[in-house]
Short mmCIF file of C-alpha atoms in Angstrom, two decimals:
data_model
loop_
_atom_site.label_atom_id
_atom_site.label_comp_id
_atom_site.label_asym_id
_atom_site.label_seq_id
_atom_site.Cartn_x
_atom_site.Cartn_y
_atom_site.Cartn_z
CA UNK O 299 -0.07 -0.11 0.01
CA UNK O 300 2.75 2.37 1.02
CA UNK O 301 4.43 1.77 -2.41
CA UNK O 302 1.43 2.91 -4.03
CA UNK O 303 1.31 6.15 -1.76
CA UNK O 304 4.91 6.67 -3.14
CA UNK O 305 3.70 6.34 -6.70
CA UNK O 306 1.37 8.91 -5.67
CA UNK O 307 4.12 11.16 -4.51
CA UNK O 308 5.94 10.96 -7.95
CA UNK O 309 2.80 11.53 -9.87
CA UNK O 310 2.34 14.75 -7.75
CA UNK O 311 6.06 15.68 -8.27
CA UNK O 312 5.73 15.27 -11.99
CA UNK O 313 2.12 16.62 -12.45
CA UNK O 314 3.08 19.51 -14.74
CA UNK O 315 4.62 17.16 -17.37
CA UNK O 316 1.38 15.12 -17.35
CA UNK O 317 -0.39 18.00 -19.13
CA UNK O 318 2.07 17.71 -22.02
CA UNK O 319 1.46 14.11 -22.67
CA UNK O 320 -1.69 14.43 -24.90
CA UNK O 321 0.41 16.93 -27.17
CA UNK O 322 3.28 14.36 -27.33
CA UNK O 323 0.76 11.94 -28.39
CA UNK O 324 -0.78 14.07 -31.09
CA UNK O 325 2.93 14.79 -32.27
CA UNK O 326 3.58 11.13 -32.50
CA UNK O 327 0.53 10.53 -34.45
CA UNK O 328 1.48 13.26 -36.81
CA UNK O 329 5.02 11.88 -37.30
CA UNK O 330 3.60 8.14 -37.60
CA UNK O 331 1.35 9.39 -40.43
CA UNK O 332 4.09 11.23 -42.09
CA UNK O 333 6.69 8.21 -42.15
CA UNK O 334 4.11 5.81 -43.14
CA UNK O 335 0.48 4.85 -43.24
CA UNK O 336 -2.15 2.21 -41.59
CA UNK O 337 -0.60 -0.22 -39.30
CA UNK O 338 2.87 0.66 -40.06
CA UNK O 339 2.30 4.36 -39.07
CA UNK O 340 0.98 3.08 -35.84
CA UNK O 341 4.27 1.26 -35.10
CA UNK O 342 6.10 4.63 -35.39
CA UNK O 343 3.37 6.16 -33.15
CA UNK O 344 4.21 3.55 -30.74
CA UNK O 345 7.97 3.94 -30.89
CA UNK O 346 7.74 7.57 -30.36
CA UNK O 347 5.39 7.60 -27.66
CA UNK O 348 7.50 4.94 -25.84
CA UNK O 349 10.50 6.98 -26.67
CA UNK O 350 8.94 10.05 -24.54
CA UNK O 351 7.85 7.55 -21.95
CA UNK O 352 11.43 6.46 -21.57
CA UNK O 353 12.35 10.00 -21.04
CA UNK O 354 9.72 11.32 -18.86
CA UNK O 355 9.29 8.28 -16.51
CA UNK O 356 12.77 9.23 -14.88
CA UNK O 357 11.53 12.59 -14.16
CA UNK O 358 11.14 12.18 -10.22
CA UNK O 359 14.73 11.40 -9.94
CA UNK O 360 15.40 15.02 -11.04
CA UNK O 361 12.98 16.36 -8.50
CA UNK O 362 14.41 14.39 -5.63
CA UNK O 363 17.90 15.94 -5.07
CA UNK O 364 19.61 17.66 -2.36
CA UNK O 365 17.56 18.73 0.52
CA UNK O 366 14.32 17.65 -1.19
CA UNK O 367 15.10 14.04 -0.54
CA UNK O 368 14.67 14.51 3.12
CA UNK O 369 10.82 14.25 2.71
CA UNK O 370 10.71 10.83 1.09
CA UNK O 371 13.43 9.76 3.65
CA UNK O 372 11.73 10.83 6.54
CA UNK O 373 8.33 9.19 5.76
CA UNK O 374 7.53 6.09 7.77
CA UNK O 375 8.30 3.42 5.18
CA UNK O 376 10.88 0.67 4.16
CA UNK O 377 13.52 1.42 1.42
CA UNK O 378 11.82 -1.57 -0.42
CA UNK O 379 8.29 0.42 -0.34
CA UNK O 380 9.97 3.68 -1.63
CA UNK O 381 11.81 1.88 -4.45
CA UNK O 382 9.01 -0.06 -5.41
CA UNK O 383 6.71 2.96 -5.60
CA UNK O 384 9.09 4.64 -7.96
CA UNK O 385 9.09 1.41 -10.25
CA UNK O 386 5.36 1.33 -9.86
CA UNK O 387 5.27 4.97 -11.25
CA UNK O 388 7.53 4.18 -14.04
CA UNK O 389 5.60 1.28 -15.07
CA UNK O 390 2.28 2.66 -14.99
CA UNK O 391 3.77 5.78 -16.81
CA UNK O 392 4.94 3.39 -19.51
CA UNK O 393 1.79 1.56 -19.11
CA UNK O 394 -0.45 4.59 -19.64
CA UNK O 395 1.09 5.58 -22.85
CA UNK O 396 0.94 1.94 -23.91
CA UNK O 397 -2.75 2.09 -23.44
CA UNK O 398 -3.12 5.37 -25.41
CA UNK O 399 -1.31 3.48 -28.35
CA UNK O 400 -3.73 0.66 -27.97
CA UNK O 401 -6.70 2.88 -28.13
CA UNK O 402 -5.39 4.36 -31.17
CA UNK O 403 -4.94 1.12 -32.67
CA UNK O 404 -8.69 0.34 -31.69
CA UNK O 405 -9.69 3.64 -33.24
CA UNK O 406 -7.84 2.57 -36.43
CA UNK O 407 -9.49 -1.01 -36.59
CA UNK O 408 -12.92 0.67 -36.12
CA UNK O 409 -12.19 3.02 -39.22
CA UNK O 410 -11.60 -0.07 -41.06
CA UNK O 411 -7.78 0.13 -41.59
CA UNK O 412 -6.15 -3.28 -42.24
CA UNK O 413 -4.23 -4.28 -39.00
CA UNK O 414 -2.31 -7.55 -39.73
CA UNK O 415 -1.71 -9.45 -36.30
CA UNK O 416 1.99 -9.30 -36.73
CA UNK O 417 1.95 -5.51 -36.45
CA UNK O 418 -0.16 -5.80 -33.09
CA UNK O 419 2.57 -8.33 -31.88
CA UNK O 420 5.32 -5.92 -32.88
CA UNK O 421 3.51 -3.29 -31.11
CA UNK O 422 3.57 -5.41 -27.83
CA UNK O 423 7.43 -5.92 -28.44
CA UNK O 424 7.76 -2.09 -28.48
CA UNK O 425 5.96 -1.76 -25.28
CA UNK O 426 7.98 -4.66 -23.92
CA UNK O 427 11.22 -2.76 -24.95
CA UNK O 428 9.76 0.50 -23.56
CA UNK O 429 9.28 -1.18 -20.04
CA UNK O 430 12.77 -2.48 -20.34
CA UNK O 431 14.39 0.64 -21.03
CA UNK O 432 12.38 2.43 -18.23
CA UNK O 433 13.73 -0.22 -15.83
CA UNK O 434 17.35 -0.11 -17.14
CA UNK O 435 17.38 3.63 -16.61
CA UNK O 436 15.91 3.61 -13.20
CA UNK O 437 18.75 0.87 -12.27
CA UNK O 438 21.39 3.18 -13.58
CA UNK O 439 19.67 6.32 -11.79
CA UNK O 440 19.39 4.31 -8.48
CA UNK O 441 22.92 2.76 -8.66
CA UNK O 442 25.00 5.81 -9.81
CA UNK O 443 23.01 8.77 -9.54
CA UNK O 444 20.20 8.96 -6.60
CA UNK O 445 20.16 12.28 -5.27
CA UNK O 446 23.36 13.73 -7.27
CA UNK O 447 22.87 17.28 -8.39
CA UNK O 448 25.81 17.51 -10.51
CA UNK O 449 25.47 15.04 -13.15
CA UNK O 450 22.86 16.64 -15.55
CA UNK O 451 24.76 15.90 -19.01
CA UNK O 452 25.09 12.22 -18.27
CA UNK O 453 21.52 11.73 -16.98
CA UNK O 454 20.17 13.45 -20.28
CA UNK O 455 22.19 11.04 -22.22
CA UNK O 456 20.80 7.98 -20.34
CA UNK O 457 17.35 9.32 -20.39
CA UNK O 458 17.19 10.30 -24.05
CA UNK O 459 19.85 7.95 -25.98
CA UNK O 460 18.02 4.48 -25.75
CA UNK O 461 14.68 5.78 -26.62
CA UNK O 462 15.75 7.61 -29.49
CA UNK O 463 17.69 4.82 -30.83
CA UNK O 464 14.54 2.69 -30.93
CA UNK O 465 12.52 5.61 -32.40
CA UNK O 466 14.88 6.01 -35.34
CA UNK O 467 15.20 2.56 -35.81
CA UNK O 468 11.58 1.95 -36.31
CA UNK O 469 11.28 5.12 -38.71
CA UNK O 470 14.03 3.79 -40.52
CA UNK O 471 12.89 -0.03 -40.85
CA UNK O 472 9.17 0.48 -40.95
CA UNK O 473 8.92 -0.19 -44.68
CA UNK O 474 11.46 -3.06 -44.65
CA UNK O 475 9.56 -4.94 -41.81
CA UNK O 476 6.49 -5.97 -43.88
CA UNK O 477 8.82 -7.42 -46.37
CA UNK O 478 10.86 -9.16 -43.86
CA UNK O 479 8.29 -10.93 -41.99
CA UNK O 480 6.87 -12.24 -45.10
CA UNK O 481 10.00 -13.37 -46.33
CA UNK O 482 10.96 -15.00 -43.09
CA UNK O 483 7.46 -17.00 -43.02
CA UNK O 484 8.22 -18.25 -46.72
CA UNK O 485 11.78 -19.17 -45.95
CA UNK O 486 10.69 -20.94 -42.58
CA UNK O 487 8.12 -22.77 -44.69
CA UNK O 488 5.12 -21.40 -42.21
CA UNK O 489 1.77 -20.29 -43.32
CA UNK O 490 2.06 -16.22 -42.90
CA UNK O 491 -1.08 -16.56 -40.53
CA UNK O 492 0.46 -19.18 -38.30
CA UNK O 493 3.69 -16.97 -38.39
CA UNK O 494 1.75 -14.04 -37.21
CA UNK O 495 0.38 -16.21 -34.42
CA UNK O 496 3.89 -17.20 -33.22
CA UNK O 497 4.82 -13.54 -33.59
CA UNK O 498 2.08 -12.67 -31.20
CA UNK O 499 3.26 -15.44 -28.56
CA UNK O 500 6.73 -13.68 -28.96
CA UNK O 501 4.86 -10.26 -28.30
CA UNK O 502 3.18 -11.37 -25.08
CA UNK O 503 6.32 -13.34 -23.87
CA UNK O 504 8.38 -10.21 -24.40
CA UNK O 505 6.00 -8.25 -22.22
CA UNK O 506 6.01 -10.85 -19.33
CA UNK O 507 9.88 -11.19 -19.50
CA UNK O 508 10.14 -7.22 -19.41
CA UNK O 509 7.98 -7.06 -16.26
CA UNK O 510 9.99 -10.03 -14.54
CA UNK O 511 13.11 -8.24 -15.29
CA UNK O 512 11.76 -4.74 -13.97
CA UNK O 513 10.76 -6.74 -10.74
CA UNK O 514 14.36 -7.91 -10.64
CA UNK O 515 15.78 -4.37 -11.10
CA UNK O 516 13.51 -2.99 -8.46
CA UNK O 517 14.82 -5.70 -6.20
CA UNK O 518 18.38 -4.94 -6.89
CA UNK O 519 17.98 -1.07 -6.50
CA UNK O 520 15.95 -1.76 -2.93
CA UNK O 521 18.99 -4.17 -1.78
CA UNK O 522 21.69 -1.42 -2.98
CA UNK O 523 19.99 1.58 -1.49
CA UNK O 524 19.45 -0.27 1.79
CA UNK O 525 22.80 -0.38 2.27
CA UNK O 526 23.52 3.32 1.78
CA UNK O 527 23.19 6.50 3.88
CA UNK O 528 20.22 8.53 3.45
CA UNK O 529 18.27 5.37 2.65
CA UNK J 156 11.71 7.23 32.07
CA UNK J 157 13.90 7.99 28.94
CA UNK J 158 12.42 9.00 25.85
CA UNK J 159 15.82 9.08 23.76
CA UNK J 160 18.62 6.84 24.58
CA UNK J 161 21.63 7.25 22.48
CA UNK J 162 24.48 4.55 23.17
CA UNK J 163 27.93 4.66 21.64
CA UNK J 164 26.89 6.25 18.65
CA UNK J 165 29.77 6.54 16.09
CA UNK J 166 30.10 7.35 12.40
CA UNK J 167 33.28 7.08 10.29
CA UNK J 168 33.82 9.15 7.33
CA UNK J 169 37.08 9.77 5.49
CA UNK J 170 37.79 13.23 6.88
CA UNK J 171 35.58 13.18 10.08
CA UNK J 172 34.62 10.89 12.86
CA UNK J 173 31.91 10.85 15.26
CA UNK J 174 32.69 8.90 18.33
CA UNK J 175 30.95 7.33 21.19
CA UNK J 176 28.10 9.91 21.66
CA UNK J 177 26.05 8.37 24.59
CA UNK J 178 23.18 10.40 26.30
CA UNK J 179 19.50 9.86 27.51
CA UNK J 180 16.70 12.40 27.27
CA UNK J 181 13.96 11.86 29.75
CA UNK J 182 10.29 12.27 28.78
CA UNK J 183 9.14 16.04 29.17
CA UNK J 184 12.63 17.68 28.59
CA UNK J 185 14.29 19.71 26.09
CA UNK J 186 17.99 19.03 25.24
CA UNK J 187 20.17 21.64 23.54
CA UNK J 188 22.86 19.89 20.97
CA UNK J 189 25.54 22.24 20.66
CA UNK J 190 29.01 22.64 19.11
CA UNK J 191 30.80 24.55 16.34
CA UNK J 192 30.15 24.13 12.63
CA UNK J 193 31.42 20.83 11.52
CA UNK J 194 31.31 19.38 15.05
CA UNK J 195 28.94 16.57 14.14
CA UNK J 196 25.77 18.18 15.38
CA UNK J 197 23.66 17.19 12.14
CA UNK J 198 25.36 14.22 11.76
CA UNK J 199 24.10 12.86 15.17
CA UNK J 200 20.57 14.23 14.35
CA UNK J 201 20.58 12.39 10.93
CA UNK J 202 21.47 9.22 12.83
CA UNK J 203 18.84 9.64 15.38
CA UNK J 204 16.19 10.29 12.60
CA UNK J 205 17.42 7.09 10.58
CA UNK J 206 18.68 9.23 7.51
CA UNK J 207 22.11 8.00 8.23
CA UNK J 208 23.28 4.68 9.08
CA UNK J 209 25.74 4.56 12.20
CA UNK J 210 28.89 2.80 12.02
CA UNK J 211 28.63 1.57 15.60
CA UNK J 212 25.97 2.25 18.37
CA UNK J 213 22.44 2.50 18.98
CA UNK J 214 19.46 4.86 19.14
CA UNK J 215 16.28 4.14 20.92
CA UNK J 216 13.21 6.31 20.89
CA UNK J 217 10.63 5.38 23.51
CA UNK J 218 12.37 2.02 23.76
CA UNK J 219 12.26 1.18 20.21
CA UNK J 220 15.24 1.09 17.78
CA UNK J 221 15.12 1.88 14.05
CA UNK J 222 16.10 -1.71 13.23
CA UNK J 223 13.22 -3.25 15.18
CA UNK J 224 10.64 -1.52 13.26
CA UNK J 225 11.52 1.46 10.99
CA UNK J 226 8.14 2.74 10.29
CA UNK J 227 6.72 2.86 14.12
CA UNK J 228 10.47 4.41 14.83
CA UNK J 229 9.99 7.13 11.97
CA UNK J 230 6.31 7.56 13.10
CA UNK J 231 7.61 8.95 16.40
CA UNK J 232 9.80 11.39 15.23
CA UNK J 233 9.20 15.04 13.98
CA UNK J 234 11.88 16.62 12.15
CA UNK J 235 12.55 20.28 11.39
CA UNK J 236 15.68 21.09 9.53
CA UNK J 237 17.46 24.30 8.78
CA UNK J 238 16.32 24.18 5.04
CA UNK J 239 12.82 23.08 3.89
CA UNK J 240 12.73 19.47 2.89
CA UNK J 241 9.76 19.52 1.02
CA UNK J 242 9.69 19.06 -2.79
CA UNK J 243 9.82 22.81 -3.88
CA UNK J 244 6.88 22.29 -6.39
CA UNK J 245 4.57 20.99 -3.98
CA UNK J 246 1.81 23.33 -2.54
CA UNK J 247 0.27 22.87 0.74
CA UNK J 248 -2.35 20.51 -0.51
CA UNK J 249 0.14 18.18 -1.74
CA UNK J 250 1.91 17.92 1.46
CA UNK J 251 -1.23 17.47 3.23
CA UNK J 252 -2.28 14.57 1.05
CA UNK J 253 0.96 12.82 1.47
CA UNK J 254 0.96 13.31 5.33
CA UNK J 255 -2.50 11.86 5.45
CA UNK J 256 -1.46 8.81 3.46
CA UNK J 257 1.57 8.11 5.65
CA UNK J 258 0.68 8.93 9.14
CA UNK J 259 -2.34 7.47 10.84
CA UNK J 260 -2.31 10.01 13.45
CA UNK J 261 -2.23 12.99 11.17
CA UNK J 262 -5.01 15.23 11.66
CA UNK J 263 -6.21 17.37 8.81
CA UNK J 264 -7.94 19.91 10.96
CA UNK J 265 -5.12 20.51 13.29
CA UNK J 266 -2.86 20.79 10.25
CA UNK J 267 -5.25 23.42 8.54
CA UNK J 268 -5.51 25.16 11.64
CA UNK J 269 -1.70 25.93 11.86
CA UNK J 270 -1.71 26.73 8.36
CA UNK J 271 -4.57 29.33 8.96
CA UNK J 272 -2.78 30.58 12.20
CA UNK J 273 0.47 31.27 10.52
CA UNK J 274 -1.02 32.47 7.36
CA UNK J 275 0.87 30.23 4.99
CA UNK J 276 -0.11 30.60 1.30
CA UNK J 277 -2.10 27.73 0.22
CA UNK J 278 -2.06 28.51 -3.44
CA UNK J 279 1.85 29.01 -3.60
CA UNK J 280 4.35 26.45 -4.22
CA UNK J 281 6.85 25.88 -1.38
CA UNK J 282 9.72 27.14 -3.40
CA UNK J 283 8.02 30.81 -3.27
CA UNK J 284 7.63 30.66 0.65
CA UNK J 285 9.81 32.86 2.74
CA UNK J 286 12.29 31.33 4.94
CA UNK J 287 10.03 31.71 7.93
CA UNK J 288 7.15 30.24 6.20
CA UNK J 289 9.01 27.17 5.29
CA UNK J 290 10.11 26.41 9.07
CA UNK J 291 6.52 27.14 10.18
CA UNK J 292 5.15 24.67 7.41
CA UNK J 293 7.60 22.03 8.74
CA UNK J 294 6.31 22.71 12.12
CA UNK J 295 2.74 22.28 11.03
CA UNK J 296 3.60 19.08 9.45
CA UNK J 297 4.88 17.47 12.53
CA UNK J 298 2.92 19.29 15.19
CA UNK J 299 -0.45 17.83 13.16
CA UNK J 300 0.38 14.28 13.88
CA UNK J 301 1.34 12.40 17.30
CA UNK J 302 5.02 12.41 17.64
CA UNK J 303 7.18 11.44 20.71
CA UNK J 304 10.44 13.22 19.78
CA UNK J 305 10.96 16.64 17.94
CA UNK J 306 14.46 16.85 16.23
CA UNK J 307 15.39 20.49 15.49
CA UNK J 308 18.41 20.98 13.38
CA UNK J 309 19.01 24.88 13.72
CA UNK J 310 15.55 25.37 12.91
CA UNK J 311 15.44 28.85 14.50
CA UNK J 312 18.59 30.12 12.45
CA UNK J 313 17.51 32.98 10.10
CA UNK J 314 14.06 33.51 11.89
CA UNK J 315 13.20 36.93 12.82
CA UNK J 316 12.86 37.54 16.74
CA UNK J 317 9.14 37.26 16.82
CA UNK J 318 9.07 33.99 14.99
CA UNK J 319 11.78 32.58 17.05
CA UNK J 320 9.71 33.56 20.09
CA UNK J 321 6.83 31.80 18.53
CA UNK J 322 8.82 28.67 17.95
CA UNK J 323 10.42 28.59 21.31
CA UNK J 324 6.77 29.14 22.92
CA UNK J 325 5.70 25.95 20.65
CA UNK J 326 8.48 23.67 22.08
CA UNK J 327 7.67 24.63 25.51
CA UNK J 328 4.11 23.69 24.84
CA UNK J 329 5.05 20.29 23.22
CA UNK J 330 6.77 18.82 26.08
CA UNK J 331 4.20 20.20 28.69
CA UNK J 332 2.26 17.01 28.91
CA UNK J 333 5.48 15.17 30.19
CA UNK J 334 5.28 12.47 27.65
CA UNK J 335 7.28 14.19 24.71
CA UNK J 336 10.84 15.59 24.38
CA UNK J 337 12.92 17.76 22.00
CA UNK J 338 16.40 17.62 21.05
CA UNK J 339 17.36 20.93 19.40
CA UNK J 340 20.52 22.02 17.76
CA UNK J 341 21.24 25.60 17.38
CA UNK J 342 23.94 28.47 17.18
CA UNK J 343 21.79 30.86 18.99
CA UNK J 344 22.75 29.79 22.43
CA UNK J 345 20.64 32.54 24.15
CA UNK J 346 17.54 30.14 22.84
CA UNK J 347 18.89 27.36 24.83
CA UNK J 348 19.36 29.68 27.79
CA UNK J 349 15.79 30.11 27.83
CA UNK J 350 14.21 26.77 27.20
CA UNK J 351 16.71 23.63 27.28
CA UNK J 352 16.87 21.41 30.52
CA UNK J 353 19.92 19.53 29.27
CA UNK J 354 23.06 20.59 27.28
CA UNK J 355 25.29 18.39 25.08
CA UNK J 356 28.12 19.95 23.68
CA UNK J 357 30.13 18.26 21.06
CA UNK J 358 33.32 19.35 19.34
CA UNK J 359 35.31 17.64 16.72
CA UNK J 360 32.98 14.77 16.74
CA UNK J 361 33.69 13.98 20.75
CA UNK J 362 31.49 14.71 23.77
CA UNK J 363 32.77 17.83 25.50
CA UNK J 364 30.03 18.43 28.05
CA UNK J 365 26.90 16.65 29.00
CA UNK J 366 24.79 17.88 31.81
CA UNK J 367 21.59 19.40 33.23
CA UNK J 368 21.85 23.17 32.14
CA UNK J 369 21.40 24.68 35.72
CA UNK J 370 24.19 22.01 36.87
CA UNK J 371 26.39 23.15 34.00
CA UNK J 372 26.07 26.82 34.75
CA UNK J 373 26.73 25.89 38.59
CA UNK J 374 29.82 23.92 37.65
CA UNK J 375 31.63 26.82 35.85
CA UNK J 376 32.73 30.51 36.73
CA UNK J 377 33.49 33.08 34.30
CA UNK J 378 36.98 34.69 35.49
CA UNK J 379 38.13 38.06 34.35
CA UNK J 380 41.39 39.95 35.47
CA UNK J 381 45.05 41.04 34.38
CA UNK J 382 46.81 38.52 32.70
CA UNK J 383 50.16 39.10 34.44
CA UNK J 384 48.53 37.98 37.76
CA UNK J 385 47.49 34.52 36.85
CA UNK J 386 49.48 32.08 38.97
CA UNK J 387 50.96 29.05 37.11
CA UNK J 388 48.48 26.76 39.23
CA UNK J 389 45.50 28.81 38.16
CA UNK J 390 46.71 29.10 34.34
CA UNK J 391 46.51 25.12 34.06
CA UNK J 392 42.96 25.06 35.28
CA UNK J 393 41.62 28.02 33.15
CA UNK J 394 39.34 27.02 29.99
CA UNK J 395 39.83 29.01 26.88
CA UNK J 396 41.85 31.91 28.06
CA UNK J 397 41.02 35.00 25.79
CA UNK J 398 43.41 37.96 26.14
CA UNK J 399 42.29 41.56 25.25
CA UNK J 400 43.49 45.15 26.00
CA UNK J 401 42.17 45.00 29.61
CA UNK J 402 43.21 41.60 30.71
CA UNK J 403 41.81 38.16 30.04
CA UNK J 404 38.59 36.19 30.17
CA UNK J 405 38.25 32.25 30.73
CA UNK J 406 36.09 29.72 32.43
CA UNK J 407 37.15 27.84 35.48
CA UNK J 408 35.63 24.69 36.97
CA UNK J 409 33.83 25.88 40.29
CA UNK J 410 35.68 23.50 42.36
CA UNK J 411 38.77 25.20 41.53
CA UNK J 412 37.64 28.46 42.85
CA UNK J 413 39.92 28.44 45.62
CA UNK J 414 42.65 29.05 43.12
CA UNK J 415 41.30 32.58 42.38
CA UNK J 416 42.16 34.45 45.65
CA UNK J 417 41.12 38.16 45.61
CA UNK J 418 43.10 39.05 42.64
CA UNK J 419 40.08 38.25 39.90
CA UNK J 420 36.51 38.86 39.22
CA UNK J 421 34.27 36.13 38.85
CA UNK J 422 30.65 35.42 38.12
CA UNK J 423 28.35 32.80 36.80
CA UNK J 424 28.65 32.16 33.12
CA UNK J 425 26.14 31.93 30.29
CA UNK J 426 25.91 28.89 28.17
CA UNK J 427 27.30 30.77 25.58
CA UNK J 428 30.52 31.77 27.45
CA UNK J 429 30.99 28.21 28.55
CA UNK J 430 30.76 26.85 25.04
CA UNK J 431 32.77 29.72 23.52
CA UNK J 432 35.94 29.20 25.78
CA UNK J 433 35.51 25.36 25.34
CA UNK J 434 35.88 25.73 21.62
CA UNK J 435 38.61 28.01 22.14
CA UNK J 436 40.65 25.80 24.35
CA UNK J 437 40.12 22.88 22.15
CA UNK J 438 41.37 24.87 19.01
CA UNK J 439 44.25 25.70 21.01
CA UNK J 440 45.11 22.25 21.72
#
């Protein structure tokens, strides 16, 4: 329960950035439709949205430096609860933007766009990568920079670079992917529909694996922070 | 009955050691924790609040240590620092909401009462508060719930005299029921003169003096006179001799008063004077 309260603290800390999320989402849609169309544009929208999520999910670390950390440290809770709260914030933030992408997917389906199953699976894989990026960034922030005030440049690189790589890769390969998946199905001698089903399994497995790795990262962070001063 | 027990508390840093700090503070009393900058006051208070981990030693609040039950331990503490620890973008409603979530004894009515009484601005973020407002907000946040121990780390520094008087009055009201205590570090030793029952004086991470305030004042004399007239036997016993154009000033343990003879003036010192002369003597060593 206290972990949820810590999550709430982080949402209150970063409340101003939440107002900009719809703007980023519209921007993502504009970029997606600019690069491609239909299901393929949705993949670009997802990658941009998750790029944004990977940047903004780490925002609470920036608010809790120096004297401001005292507030969290004095609250009657364990280190595990505090770290779990921060990870829940990150996970729910990425998840929330993932849900927005899902809704857009639904809107496209209702408008009659053809949305092959394998693109949905690829969207799930993108979400898994988004979750994983968030977990790795949190791991980095907790292990190397929690509470530090003078490492702005490095922290910006850590926040931006991985998500940016994911986004630009998707923009670059978006037109190739369709052909690649068809070629792969043919070369493996599998019916494209069956292949898409297998791909869907990979997508779900990727999400589960990302969640498990996030839990491991949270446990590692809690263990390390417990040994520190100002824990 | 002791409310706060500190036993052989030590903290090791590369450039500083806090060594074997031990004291006990009974329920219903106020302790002044004094020392020069860098003497280890904040380190000790941070060890008591559980923000720092001690290298050795133990702290008990009402018989409970941090290791036994961290939540219950922290619920017993109210901390007011020299700077606001609230996130700067928070407004009062955010702070109220967090305190309500985490402290079962938090009273919204009591909190709102303090906010109204001290005219703290509800709509502004904490970063736009004056220093006095920030201190009073910290006090509102700790006095609106049931705590056992107030830990104040130079909380009155930089406050105007009216506000400082208000804070000192609050502290006296806080301990009035005989169930709670206050540990209070400050540079403004006249504040301690007014409200402290015990004084703990620390220098270079080591205990220098620890006693009831009245005992401490009784145990020393402030001596003044001509430097040239100080006999060697007295010189050895004087603490922190400060020479000026008119002679010298130092403190002397009261039990050595017979060494004074008729050549010197002496009077009861203030806490301020005892501390200043002790710091001087330690620095000379």
